[in-house]
Coordinates of C-alpha atoms and ligand atoms in Angstrom, one line a residue:
M1 CA -38.9 33.4 -59.9
C2 CA -42.5 35.0 -59.9
G3 CA -43.7 37.1 -57.0
I4 CA -46.9 38.0 -55.6
V5 CA -47.9 41.1 -53.6
G6 CA -51.6 42.1 -52.4
A7 CA -53.1 44.8 -49.8
T8 CA -56.1 45.6 -48.6
S9 CA -56.7 48.8 -46.7
A10 CA -58.6 52.2 -46.0
R11 CA -55.7 54.0 -47.4
N12 CA -54.2 53.9 -50.9
I13 CA -52.5 50.5 -51.5
T14 CA -50.8 51.2 -54.8
P15 CA -47.4 52.6 -53.1
I16 CA -47.5 49.3 -50.7
L17 CA -47.9 47.0 -53.8
L18 CA -45.1 48.7 -55.8
E19 CA -42.7 48.7 -52.6
G20 CA -43.4 44.8 -52.2
L21 CA -42.7 44.3 -55.8
R22 CA -39.5 46.1 -55.4
R23 CA -38.4 44.0 -52.4
L24 CA -39.1 40.8 -54.6
E25 CA -36.9 42.1 -57.6
Y26 CA -33.9 40.0 -56.2
R27 CA -35.7 36.7 -56.8
G28 CA -35.6 37.1 -60.8
Y29 CA -38.2 38.2 -63.2
D30 CA -39.0 39.6 -66.6
S31 CA -42.1 41.4 -66.2
A32 CA -44.3 43.2 -63.6
G33 CA -47.9 44.2 -63.1
V34 CA -50.6 45.2 -60.8
A35 CA -54.6 45.0 -60.7
V36 CA -56.5 47.4 -58.5
L37 CA -60.7 47.6 -57.7
E38 CA -61.6 51.1 -58.5
G39 CA -65.6 51.1 -57.8
E40 CA -67.0 48.5 -60.3
A41 CA -63.9 48.2 -62.6
I42 CA -60.6 46.5 -62.3
E43 CA -58.0 48.5 -63.3
V44 CA -54.6 46.9 -64.7
R45 CA -51.1 48.3 -65.3
R46 CA -48.4 45.9 -66.7
A47 CA -45.0 46.3 -68.2
V48 CA -42.0 44.4 -69.5
G49 CA -38.9 44.6 -68.0
K50 CA -37.8 46.2 -64.5
V51 CA -40.3 47.1 -61.6
Q52 CA -39.3 50.7 -62.5
A53 CA -40.8 50.2 -66.0
L54 CA -44.2 49.6 -64.2
A55 CA -43.5 52.5 -61.7
D56 CA -42.9 54.9 -64.7
A57 CA -46.4 53.4 -66.1
L58 CA -48.1 54.2 -62.7
E59 CA -46.5 57.7 -62.7
A60 CA -48.1 58.4 -66.2
D61 CA -51.3 57.0 -65.5
P62 CA -51.8 56.7 -61.6
L63 CA -54.1 54.3 -59.8
E64 CA -55.6 54.9 -56.3
S65 CA -57.3 52.0 -54.6
H66 CA -58.2 50.3 -51.5
T67 CA -57.6 46.5 -52.8
G68 CA -55.2 45.2 -55.3
I69 CA -52.8 42.3 -56.2
A70 CA -49.6 42.8 -58.0
H71 CA -46.7 40.4 -59.4
T72 CA -43.4 40.1 -61.0
R73 CA -43.5 37.4 -63.6
W74 CA -40.4 34.9 -64.5
A75 CA -41.7 33.4 -67.6
T76 CA -42.9 29.8 -68.1
H77 CA -45.8 29.4 -70.6
G78 CA -45.2 32.1 -73.2
K79 CA -42.7 34.8 -73.8
P80 CA -42.0 37.8 -71.7
T81 CA -44.3 40.2 -73.2
E82 CA -47.0 42.7 -71.8
A83 CA -49.9 40.5 -72.6
N84 CA -48.3 37.4 -70.9
A85 CA -47.4 39.3 -67.9
H86 CA -50.0 39.1 -64.7
P87 CA -52.5 40.0 -63.5
H88 CA -54.9 38.3 -65.8
R89 CA -58.5 39.4 -65.9
S90 CA -61.6 37.7 -66.9
G91 CA -63.7 40.6 -68.1
H92 CA -64.5 42.9 -65.2
R93 CA -65.4 40.2 -63.0
L94 CA -61.9 39.5 -61.5
A95 CA -58.3 39.5 -61.9
V96 CA -55.5 36.9 -60.8
V97 CA -51.8 36.5 -60.1
H98 CA -50.1 33.0 -59.9
N99 CA -46.9 31.6 -58.8
G100 CA -46.1 28.0 -60.2
I101 CA -47.4 25.9 -62.9
I102 CA -51.0 24.8 -63.9
E103 CA -50.2 21.2 -65.4
N104 CA -53.9 20.7 -66.9
Y105 CA -53.9 24.0 -68.2
E106 CA -54.1 22.9 -72.1
A107 CA -57.4 20.7 -71.4
L108 CA -58.9 23.5 -69.1
R109 CA -58.0 26.1 -72.0
R110 CA -59.6 24.0 -74.7
E111 CA -62.8 23.5 -72.3
L112 CA -62.9 27.1 -71.5
K113 CA -62.7 28.2 -75.1
S114 CA -65.4 25.9 -76.3
A115 CA -67.5 27.5 -73.7
G116 CA -66.9 30.7 -75.3
F117 CA -64.2 32.5 -73.2
Q118 CA -61.6 34.4 -75.2
F119 CA -58.0 34.1 -74.3
A120 CA -55.6 37.3 -74.7
S121 CA -52.1 35.6 -73.4
E122 CA -50.3 32.4 -73.7
T123 CA -50.3 31.6 -70.1
D124 CA -51.5 28.9 -67.9
T125 CA -52.8 31.6 -65.2
E126 CA -55.4 33.3 -67.8
V127 CA -57.0 29.7 -67.6
I128 CA -57.7 30.4 -63.8
A129 CA -59.3 33.7 -64.3
H130 CA -61.7 32.2 -66.6
L131 CA -62.3 29.1 -64.7
I132 CA -63.1 31.2 -61.8
A133 CA -65.5 33.3 -63.8
R134 CA -67.3 30.2 -65.2
E135 CA -67.9 29.3 -61.7
M136 CA -69.2 32.6 -61.0
D137 CA -72.3 31.9 -63.1
Q138 CA -72.9 28.8 -61.1
H139 CA -72.4 30.4 -57.3
D140 CA -73.6 33.7 -56.2
D141 CA -71.1 33.5 -53.3
F142 CA -67.4 34.5 -54.8
A143 CA -65.9 32.3 -52.3
K144 CA -67.5 29.2 -53.6
A145 CA -66.8 30.0 -57.1
F146 CA -63.3 30.6 -56.2
S147 CA -62.7 27.1 -54.2
H148 CA -64.7 25.2 -56.9
A149 CA -62.5 26.4 -59.8
V150 CA -59.3 25.7 -57.6
G151 CA -60.7 22.2 -57.3
H152 CA -60.0 21.9 -61.0
L153 CA -56.4 22.9 -60.9
E154 CA -53.3 20.3 -61.2
G155 CA -50.0 21.3 -60.2
A156 CA -48.5 23.8 -58.1
Y157 CA -49.9 27.2 -57.4
A158 CA -49.9 30.3 -55.1
L159 CA -53.0 32.1 -55.9
A160 CA -54.4 35.6 -55.4
A161 CA -57.6 37.0 -56.8
V162 CA -59.7 40.1 -56.5
T163 CA -63.2 40.7 -57.6
P164 CA -65.4 43.8 -57.7
S165 CA -68.2 41.6 -56.3
D166 CA -66.6 41.7 -52.9
P167 CA -64.3 45.0 -53.0
E168 CA -62.5 44.8 -50.0
A169 CA -61.3 41.1 -50.2
L170 CA -58.3 39.2 -51.4
Y171 CA -58.9 35.3 -52.0
L172 CA -55.9 32.9 -52.1
A173 CA -55.2 29.4 -52.7
R174 CA -52.0 27.5 -52.1
M175 CA -50.8 24.1 -53.1
G176 CA -46.7 23.7 -53.7
S177 CA -45.6 27.6 -53.9
P178 CA -45.3 29.8 -50.8
L179 CA -47.8 32.2 -49.9
V180 CA -48.3 34.2 -46.5
I181 CA -51.1 36.7 -45.3
G182 CA -49.2 39.7 -43.4
I183 CA -51.2 40.8 -40.3
S184 CA -51.7 44.4 -39.4
T185 CA -54.4 46.5 -37.6
E186 CA -57.4 47.5 -40.3
E187 CA -55.1 46.6 -42.9
N188 CA -53.8 43.2 -44.2
Y189 CA -51.8 42.1 -47.0
I190 CA -50.6 39.1 -49.0
A191 CA -47.2 38.0 -50.5
S192 CA -45.2 34.8 -51.7
D193 CA -42.2 35.9 -49.5
P194 CA -42.5 37.8 -46.0
L195 CA -39.6 40.0 -47.5
A196 CA -41.9 41.9 -49.7
L197 CA -44.0 43.1 -46.7
L198 CA -41.4 43.8 -44.0
Q199 CA -42.0 47.6 -44.3
V200 CA -45.7 47.1 -43.5
T201 CA -45.6 44.2 -40.9
D202 CA -43.6 41.4 -39.2
R203 CA -46.5 39.1 -38.4
F204 CA -47.4 36.5 -40.9
I205 CA -49.8 33.6 -41.2
H206 CA -48.3 30.8 -43.4
L207 CA -50.5 28.9 -45.7
E208 CA -50.2 25.2 -45.7
N209 CA -50.7 23.1 -49.1
G210 CA -54.6 23.0 -49.6
D211 CA -55.2 26.0 -47.8
L212 CA -57.6 28.6 -49.2
A213 CA -58.4 32.2 -47.6
R214 CA -60.2 35.3 -47.8
V215 CA -58.4 38.1 -46.3
D216 CA -60.0 41.7 -45.6
R217 CA -59.1 44.8 -43.5
Q218 CA -60.4 43.1 -40.4
G219 CA -58.7 39.8 -40.7
A220 CA -58.0 36.3 -42.4
H221 CA -60.4 33.8 -42.8
L222 CA -59.0 30.4 -43.7
F223 CA -60.4 27.3 -45.4
D224 CA -60.3 24.0 -47.4
L225 CA -61.5 22.8 -50.4
K226 CA -64.5 21.6 -48.9
G227 CA -65.2 24.9 -46.9
K228 CA -64.2 23.6 -43.5
E229 CA -62.7 26.4 -41.0
L230 CA -58.9 26.2 -40.5
Q231 CA -57.1 27.8 -37.6
R232 CA -53.4 29.1 -38.5
E233 CA -51.6 31.2 -35.9
P234 CA -49.7 34.3 -37.0
E235 CA -45.8 34.1 -36.3
R236 CA -43.4 36.8 -36.2
F237 CA -40.6 37.0 -38.8
A238 CA -37.4 37.4 -37.0
H239 CA -35.0 38.7 -39.7
E240 CA -34.1 42.4 -39.7
D241 CA -35.6 44.5 -42.6
Q242 CA -32.2 45.1 -44.6
V243 CA -33.6 44.3 -47.9
A244 CA -33.4 47.6 -49.4
N245 CA -29.9 48.2 -47.7
K246 CA -26.6 47.6 -49.6
G247 CA -24.8 49.8 -47.2
D248 CA -21.7 51.2 -48.9
Y249 CA -21.2 48.2 -51.2
R250 CA -21.9 48.3 -54.8
H251 CA -23.8 45.1 -55.0
F252 CA -25.7 42.9 -52.8
M253 CA -23.2 40.2 -53.7
L254 CA -20.2 42.0 -52.2
K255 CA -21.9 42.8 -49.3
E256 CA -23.0 39.5 -48.3
I257 CA -19.3 38.0 -49.3
H258 CA -18.0 40.5 -46.7
E259 CA -20.9 39.7 -44.2
Q260 CA -19.5 36.1 -44.0
P261 CA -17.4 36.2 -41.1
E262 CA -20.5 37.6 -39.0
A263 CA -22.8 35.1 -40.7
V264 CA -20.7 32.2 -39.4
A265 CA -20.3 33.4 -36.2
N266 CA -23.9 33.8 -35.8
T267 CA -24.7 30.3 -37.0
L268 CA -22.5 28.8 -34.7
A269 CA -23.7 31.0 -31.9
D270 CA -26.3 28.4 -30.6
K271 CA -24.1 25.4 -31.4
L272 CA -21.1 25.3 -29.7
G273 CA -20.5 25.0 -25.6
S274 CA -17.0 25.8 -24.0
H275 CA -15.7 22.6 -24.8
G276 CA -18.1 20.7 -27.0
V277 CA -20.8 20.7 -29.6
L278 CA -24.3 21.3 -28.4
T279 CA -27.1 19.2 -30.1
E280 CA -30.1 21.0 -28.7
S281 CA -30.2 23.2 -31.5
L282 CA -31.4 20.5 -33.7
G283 CA -34.6 20.2 -31.8
P284 CA -36.1 17.9 -28.5
E285 CA -35.7 14.7 -30.6
A286 CA -31.9 15.0 -31.7
N287 CA -30.2 13.2 -28.8
A288 CA -32.5 10.2 -29.1
I289 CA -32.2 10.0 -33.0
L290 CA -28.4 10.8 -33.6
P291 CA -27.1 7.5 -32.1
K292 CA -29.5 5.5 -34.3
I293 CA -28.4 6.9 -37.5
E294 CA -26.6 4.5 -39.7
N295 CA -26.9 6.0 -43.4
I296 CA -27.6 9.7 -44.7
H297 CA -29.0 10.7 -47.7
I298 CA -28.6 14.5 -48.6
I299 CA -30.8 16.2 -51.5
A300 CA -30.2 19.5 -52.4
C301 CA -30.0 21.9 -55.5
G302 CA -27.0 24.1 -57.0
T303 CA -24.7 25.6 -54.5
S304 CA -26.6 23.8 -51.7
Y305 CA -25.9 20.3 -53.2
H306 CA -22.4 21.3 -53.4
A307 CA -22.5 22.0 -49.6
G308 CA -24.0 18.6 -49.3
L309 CA -20.8 17.1 -51.4
V310 CA -18.3 18.6 -49.0
A311 CA -20.6 17.3 -46.1
R312 CA -20.1 13.6 -47.4
Y313 CA -16.4 13.7 -47.0
W314 CA -16.6 15.5 -43.6
I315 CA -19.4 12.8 -42.1
E316 CA -17.8 9.8 -43.4
S317 CA -14.4 10.5 -42.0
I318 CA -15.5 12.0 -38.3
S319 CA -18.6 9.6 -37.9
G320 CA -18.3 6.7 -40.2
I321 CA -21.5 6.9 -41.4
P322 CA -22.0 6.0 -45.1
V323 CA -23.7 9.4 -46.9
N324 CA -25.2 9.6 -50.5
V325 CA -25.6 13.2 -52.0
E326 CA -27.7 13.8 -55.2
V327 CA -29.6 16.6 -56.9
A328 CA -33.1 16.8 -55.9
S329 CA -34.5 17.1 -59.6
E330 CA -32.9 13.5 -60.0
Y331 CA -33.7 11.8 -56.6
R332 CA -37.4 12.8 -56.9
Y333 CA -37.8 11.1 -60.1
R334 CA -35.8 7.6 -59.2
E335 CA -36.9 5.1 -57.0
P336 CA -34.5 5.6 -54.2
V337 CA -34.1 3.0 -51.6
A338 CA -33.3 4.1 -48.0
P339 CA -31.6 1.3 -46.2
P340 CA -32.8 1.2 -42.5
N341 CA -32.1 3.8 -40.2
T342 CA -31.3 6.2 -42.9
L343 CA -31.8 10.2 -42.1
F344 CA -32.6 12.5 -45.2
I345 CA -31.2 15.9 -45.0
G346 CA -32.6 18.5 -47.3
I347 CA -30.4 21.5 -47.9
S348 CA -31.9 24.8 -49.2
Q349 CA -31.2 28.3 -48.3
S350 CA -34.5 29.4 -49.1
G351 CA -36.3 26.3 -48.0
E352 CA -38.7 26.7 -51.2
T353 CA -37.1 25.2 -53.9
A354 CA -39.6 23.0 -55.5
D355 CA -37.5 20.2 -56.1
T356 CA -36.1 19.9 -52.7
L357 CA -39.5 19.9 -51.0
A358 CA -40.7 17.2 -53.4
A359 CA -37.6 15.1 -52.6
L360 CA -38.5 15.7 -48.5
R361 CA -42.2 14.6 -49.3
F362 CA -41.0 11.5 -51.0
A363 CA -38.8 10.6 -48.2
K364 CA -41.4 11.2 -45.4
E365 CA -43.1 8.5 -47.2
N366 CA -40.6 6.0 -47.8
G367 CA -39.4 4.7 -44.6
Y368 CA -36.9 7.2 -43.5
L369 CA -35.6 7.2 -39.8
Q370 CA -36.2 10.9 -39.9
T371 CA -36.1 14.1 -42.0
L372 CA -33.9 17.1 -41.3
A373 CA -34.0 20.4 -43.0
L374 CA -30.6 22.4 -43.3
C375 CA -32.1 26.2 -44.0
N376 CA -31.8 29.9 -43.6
M377 CA -35.3 30.5 -43.6
P378 CA -36.8 29.5 -40.1
G379 CA -40.5 29.9 -41.6
S380 CA -40.2 28.0 -44.9
T381 CA -41.8 25.2 -46.2
L382 CA -38.8 22.8 -45.8
V383 CA -38.4 23.8 -42.2
R384 CA -42.1 23.4 -41.3
E385 CA -42.4 20.0 -43.1
S386 CA -39.2 18.4 -41.6
G387 CA -38.9 16.5 -38.3
L388 CA -35.5 17.9 -37.4
R389 CA -34.2 21.5 -38.2
L390 CA -30.7 22.8 -38.3
L391 CA -30.9 26.6 -39.0
T392 CA -28.2 28.9 -40.5
Q393 CA -28.0 32.4 -39.4
A394 CA -26.6 34.3 -42.7
G395 CA -29.6 36.7 -42.7
I396 CA -31.3 37.4 -45.7
E397 CA -29.5 36.7 -48.8
I398 CA -30.5 38.9 -51.9
G399 CA -28.0 38.4 -54.5
V400 CA -28.9 35.6 -56.5
A401 CA -25.3 34.0 -56.5
S402 CA -25.3 32.4 -53.2
T403 CA -22.3 33.3 -50.9
K404 CA -22.9 33.6 -47.2
A405 CA -25.7 30.8 -47.4
F406 CA -23.1 28.2 -48.7
T407 CA -20.6 29.1 -46.1
T408 CA -22.9 29.2 -43.3
Q409 CA -24.3 25.6 -44.8
L410 CA -20.7 24.4 -44.9
T411 CA -20.3 25.4 -41.2
A412 CA -23.2 23.9 -40.1
L413 CA -22.6 20.6 -41.8
Y414 CA -19.0 20.5 -40.3
W415 CA -20.5 21.0 -36.8
L416 CA -23.1 18.2 -37.7
A417 CA -20.4 15.7 -38.5
L418 CA -19.1 16.5 -35.3
A419 CA -22.2 16.0 -33.3
L420 CA -22.6 12.7 -35.3
G421 CA -19.0 11.7 -34.5
R422 CA -19.5 12.2 -30.9
A423 CA -23.1 10.3 -30.8
R424 CA -21.4 7.3 -32.7
G425 CA -18.5 7.3 -30.3
R426 CA -16.1 7.9 -32.8
L427 CA -14.8 11.2 -31.8
D428 CA -13.0 11.3 -28.5
K429 CA -13.1 14.5 -26.2
A430 CA -9.7 16.1 -27.2
D431 CA -10.5 15.8 -31.2
E432 CA -13.8 17.4 -30.4
E433 CA -12.4 20.2 -28.2
K434 CA -9.8 20.8 -31.2
A435 CA -12.5 20.8 -33.9
V436 CA -14.5 23.4 -31.7
A437 CA -11.4 25.7 -31.4
T438 CA -11.3 25.4 -35.2
L439 CA -14.9 26.4 -35.8
R440 CA -14.5 29.3 -33.2
A441 CA -11.2 30.6 -35.3
L442 CA -13.1 30.6 -38.4
P443 CA -14.7 33.9 -38.5
R444 CA -11.3 35.6 -37.9
H445 CA -9.5 33.6 -40.3
M446 CA -12.3 34.6 -43.1
E447 CA -12.0 38.2 -42.2
V448 CA -8.0 37.8 -43.0
V449 CA -8.7 35.9 -46.4
L450 CA -11.2 38.9 -47.5
E451 CA -8.5 41.4 -47.0
L452 CA -7.0 39.8 -50.0
E453 CA -9.7 41.2 -52.1
D454 CA -7.3 43.4 -54.2
E455 CA -4.9 40.5 -55.0
V456 CA -7.7 38.7 -56.4
K457 CA -9.3 41.8 -58.3
H458 CA -5.9 41.6 -60.1
I459 CA -6.4 38.0 -61.0
A460 CA -9.7 38.7 -62.3
E461 CA -8.1 40.6 -65.1
E462 CA -6.7 37.4 -66.7
F463 CA -10.3 36.2 -67.3
V464 CA -12.1 39.4 -69.2
D465 CA -11.3 38.1 -72.5
K466 CA -11.6 34.5 -71.8
Q467 CA -14.8 32.2 -73.0
H468 CA -13.9 29.2 -71.1
A469 CA -12.4 28.4 -67.6
L470 CA -11.5 25.0 -65.7
F471 CA -11.7 24.5 -62.1
L472 CA -9.8 21.9 -60.1
G473 CA -9.7 20.4 -56.5
R474 CA -9.3 17.3 -54.9
G475 CA -11.1 15.5 -51.8
T476 CA -13.3 18.3 -49.9
H477 CA -11.9 20.9 -52.4
Y478 CA -13.4 19.2 -55.4
P479 CA -16.6 20.6 -54.4
I480 CA -15.2 23.9 -54.0
A481 CA -14.0 23.8 -57.4
L482 CA -17.7 22.9 -58.6
E483 CA -18.6 25.9 -56.5
G484 CA -16.1 28.3 -57.9
A485 CA -17.1 27.2 -61.4
L486 CA -21.0 27.6 -60.8
K487 CA -20.3 31.2 -59.3
L488 CA -18.1 32.3 -62.2
K489 CA -20.6 31.1 -65.0
E490 CA -23.9 32.4 -63.2
I491 CA -22.4 35.8 -62.9
S492 CA -20.0 36.4 -65.6
Y493 CA -21.3 34.3 -68.2
I494 CA -18.0 32.6 -68.7
H495 CA -18.4 29.0 -69.4
A496 CA -16.7 27.1 -66.3
E497 CA -16.5 23.6 -65.6
A498 CA -14.9 21.9 -62.5
Y499 CA -13.3 18.5 -62.2
P500 CA -11.6 16.4 -59.8
A501 CA -7.9 17.0 -60.6
G502 CA -7.7 13.4 -61.0
E503 CA -10.0 13.4 -64.0
L504 CA -8.0 15.6 -66.0
K505 CA -6.1 13.2 -68.4
H506 CA -9.4 11.2 -68.8
G507 CA -11.0 13.8 -71.0
P508 CA -10.9 17.5 -70.2
L509 CA -7.1 18.1 -70.7
A510 CA -7.9 18.2 -74.5
L511 CA -9.4 21.5 -73.7
V512 CA -6.4 23.0 -72.2
D513 CA -4.3 25.7 -74.0
E514 CA -3.4 29.1 -73.6
D515 CA -6.8 30.7 -73.8
M516 CA -7.9 28.2 -70.9
P517 CA -7.4 29.5 -67.6
V518 CA -7.2 26.6 -64.9
V519 CA -8.2 27.6 -61.3
T520 CA -7.1 25.1 -58.4
V521 CA -7.7 25.2 -55.0
A522 CA -4.9 23.3 -53.0
P523 CA -4.7 22.8 -49.2
D524 CA -1.7 21.1 -47.7
D525 CA -3.0 17.7 -47.3
H526 CA -2.3 14.2 -48.5
L527 CA -3.5 14.7 -52.0
L528 CA -1.2 17.7 -52.4
G529 CA 1.6 15.6 -54.2
K530 CA -1.0 14.2 -56.7
L531 CA -2.5 17.5 -57.3
R532 CA 1.1 18.8 -58.4
S533 CA 1.6 16.2 -60.9
N534 CA -2.0 17.1 -62.4
L535 CA -0.8 20.6 -62.4
E536 CA 2.3 19.7 -64.2
E537 CA 0.3 18.1 -67.1
V538 CA -1.6 21.5 -67.6
R539 CA 1.7 23.7 -67.6
A540 CA 3.0 21.2 -70.0
R541 CA 0.1 22.0 -72.6
G542 CA 0.6 25.6 -72.4
G543 CA -2.5 26.2 -69.8
Q544 CA -2.5 29.1 -67.5
L545 CA -2.8 28.3 -63.9
I546 CA -4.2 30.1 -61.1
N547 CA -3.4 28.5 -57.8
F548 CA -5.2 29.4 -54.4
I549 CA -3.4 27.6 -52.5
A550 CA -2.3 27.0 -48.3
E551 CA 0.2 29.3 -47.0
N552 CA 2.6 26.7 -46.5
V553 CA 2.5 25.0 -49.9
D554 CA 5.5 26.0 -52.1
M555 CA 4.7 26.2 -55.9
Q556 CA 6.8 27.6 -58.4
A557 CA 5.3 30.9 -59.9
G558 CA 6.6 32.1 -62.9
E559 CA 5.3 32.8 -66.5
G560 CA 1.7 31.2 -66.8
V561 CA 1.3 30.6 -63.0
I562 CA -0.2 32.9 -60.3
N563 CA -0.2 31.6 -56.9
L564 CA -2.2 33.2 -54.3
K565 CA -1.2 32.0 -50.6
I566 CA -4.8 31.9 -48.6
P567 CA -4.0 31.5 -44.6
G568 CA -6.3 29.4 -42.6
M569 CA -6.3 26.5 -45.2
N570 CA -4.8 24.0 -42.7
D571 CA -7.8 22.7 -40.7
G572 CA -10.9 20.7 -41.3
T573 CA -12.6 23.9 -42.2
S574 CA -10.4 24.6 -45.0
P575 CA -13.1 24.4 -47.7
I576 CA -15.0 26.9 -46.1
I577 CA -11.8 29.5 -46.2
A578 CA -11.3 28.4 -49.9
T579 CA -14.5 29.4 -51.1
L580 CA -13.9 33.1 -50.4
P581 CA -11.2 33.9 -53.2
L582 CA -13.4 32.0 -55.5
Q583 CA -16.4 34.0 -54.9
L584 CA -14.3 37.4 -54.8
L585 CA -12.6 36.1 -58.4
A586 CA -16.3 35.5 -59.9
Y587 CA -17.4 39.0 -58.4
H588 CA -14.5 40.9 -59.9
V589 CA -14.5 39.2 -63.4
A590 CA -18.5 39.8 -63.6
L591 CA -17.8 43.7 -62.5
L592 CA -15.3 44.0 -65.4
K593 CA -17.6 42.1 -67.8
G594 CA -20.5 44.6 -66.9
T595 CA -23.0 42.0 -66.0
D596 CA -26.1 42.4 -63.7
V597 CA -24.0 41.1 -60.6
D598 CA -27.1 40.8 -58.4
K599 CA -29.8 39.5 -61.0
P600 CA -28.1 37.5 -63.5
R601 CA -29.8 36.8 -66.8
N602 CA -32.3 34.0 -66.8
L603 CA -31.8 33.0 -63.2
A604 CA -34.0 33.4 -60.0
K605 CA -33.1 33.4 -56.4
S606 CA -35.7 30.9 -55.3
V607 CA -36.7 28.3 -57.8
T608 CA -40.3 27.4 -57.0
V609 CA -41.1 25.5 -60.0
E610 CA -39.8 22.4 -61.6
Ligands
AGP1 C1 -26.2 29.6 -56.5 O1 -25.7 30.7 -56.5 C2 -27.6 29.2 -57.0 N1 -28.2 30.7 -56.9 C3 -28.6 28.4 -56.8 O2 -27.7 27.2 -57.5 C4 -29.2 27.8 -55.7 O3 -28.2 27.6 -54.6 C5 -30.1 26.7 -55.9 O4 -31.2 27.3 -56.5 C6 -30.7 26.1 -54.5 O5 -31.3 26.9 -54.0 P1 -31.9 26.8 -52.3 O6 -30.7 26.8 -51.4 O7 -32.7 28.2 -52.1 O8 -33.0 25.5 -52.3

């Protein structure tokens, strides 16, 4: 999705802006631009396509300035063209960049057009530029004009503006889309994501919804729409600066796949004692809340939703607490009913997904016992606005296709199921100790499975000329099949669907023929017998089977059947292990197809608009 960077300094800020945009590239975008102040003038350069195209434009026609803003755009209103790329100007009075969607932009555009303003783009953002200009006619002070204009906006926005009438300042407003101020000495910065600025600072002020700010070289002044001053303390950003570093790996996705054993070990570090689970990491309130929980609603999107689906099986069987799992974009527009003592769990890698945040805000006003954020970004909006926090330690995930974020979410959710089971008196000491030992062994088992990469690479060759694929699983492995299909479709663009294997003969079996690979994940559990019958149905119709199976499962290989035995699939954590070959499969198919693995078309890393 869109990204914002800005800087004010005594030195030339153009390289800082460009580097910031490069660091936001992983989020997905289709054009980029920069606006800087040069004396009384505002200079703008924009380009369609990669940030490199903007860098080339800047090399051909360089800019030197002490104050400026920059943007990567992911098109919502209007095609990805240079005219629609941000920043947008209102004459030479100001320039703005914006993330989010202005919902009343059509009415505002009509109003501004009839007042004589001329529009050069199809975007909702240009409305904001002219709106501020109109307010400048009423107010001498740019801060006042800016806040009056912001007062007219409806929808979601992270907004930054520069103006020659206050040449060392950046003006900001936040409602619904993230925005931070990066603090340094005698120069300050702004960004939609701290990652954009880790090369220049690790201290950030997080703007809250409704905050406005004026940032200059000396510091940041925060206020609300009524002009009341606000105090927000800077926080240190704990992640290492690993953004530009793929190491020896060809893609971030592959690096992140191989980082999973370490990410899982890091996630468990503060959650396991010598014999049992430690619940302190959930926050001081946790021990009082856990025994009271009678229902759980898990809300999330995409891969995080799949983690929630696995958690339902674990939490219900280990703790006996009923669990509902729903995608956030549906939940937020229903009228969900929370039975007494229901815990709301929002799962999100980024903690900035617009639909998940909207669901959290609904839950906070609708009688839930408490809210819990399961998140990889400690400073994110989801974490800041939730009552309890369960943090994963995956490190920064750059690949749009989520990998280590997912397996660390699963790890934390398995741990949560144990904590809930114990709090409800459903988990005895011996079972808790056994489960803790299983979790401790997990990183080691993951390492062994990742060594099967060459075998998976060969299997990937079967998919190169295929248009469709079917993924099957049962029980806790059905959501893993969903995740395997999502990975394959998002990075290789092969149409992939997942079904619980028992549903096959209720419809999807009609699709099965020799052109349809069918991928199955199968542990050695009580559903194996039933799964075998389902697979026979596929074989009988000429479908090609690719089975990722537990080591002790015997399945006949032969023409049209490939089996790959996966060690470590015999415990409760089997869904985590079973995910790994499916990630590797998607990666190697995408590699063979030559797609942009880390930045698949049309997708964004963090979906901050509806
Ligand atoms: C998964 O590969 C996707 N990139 C996507 O489904 C993602 O999981 C979803 O957008 C939710 O993101 P979040 O975890 O940051 O909320």
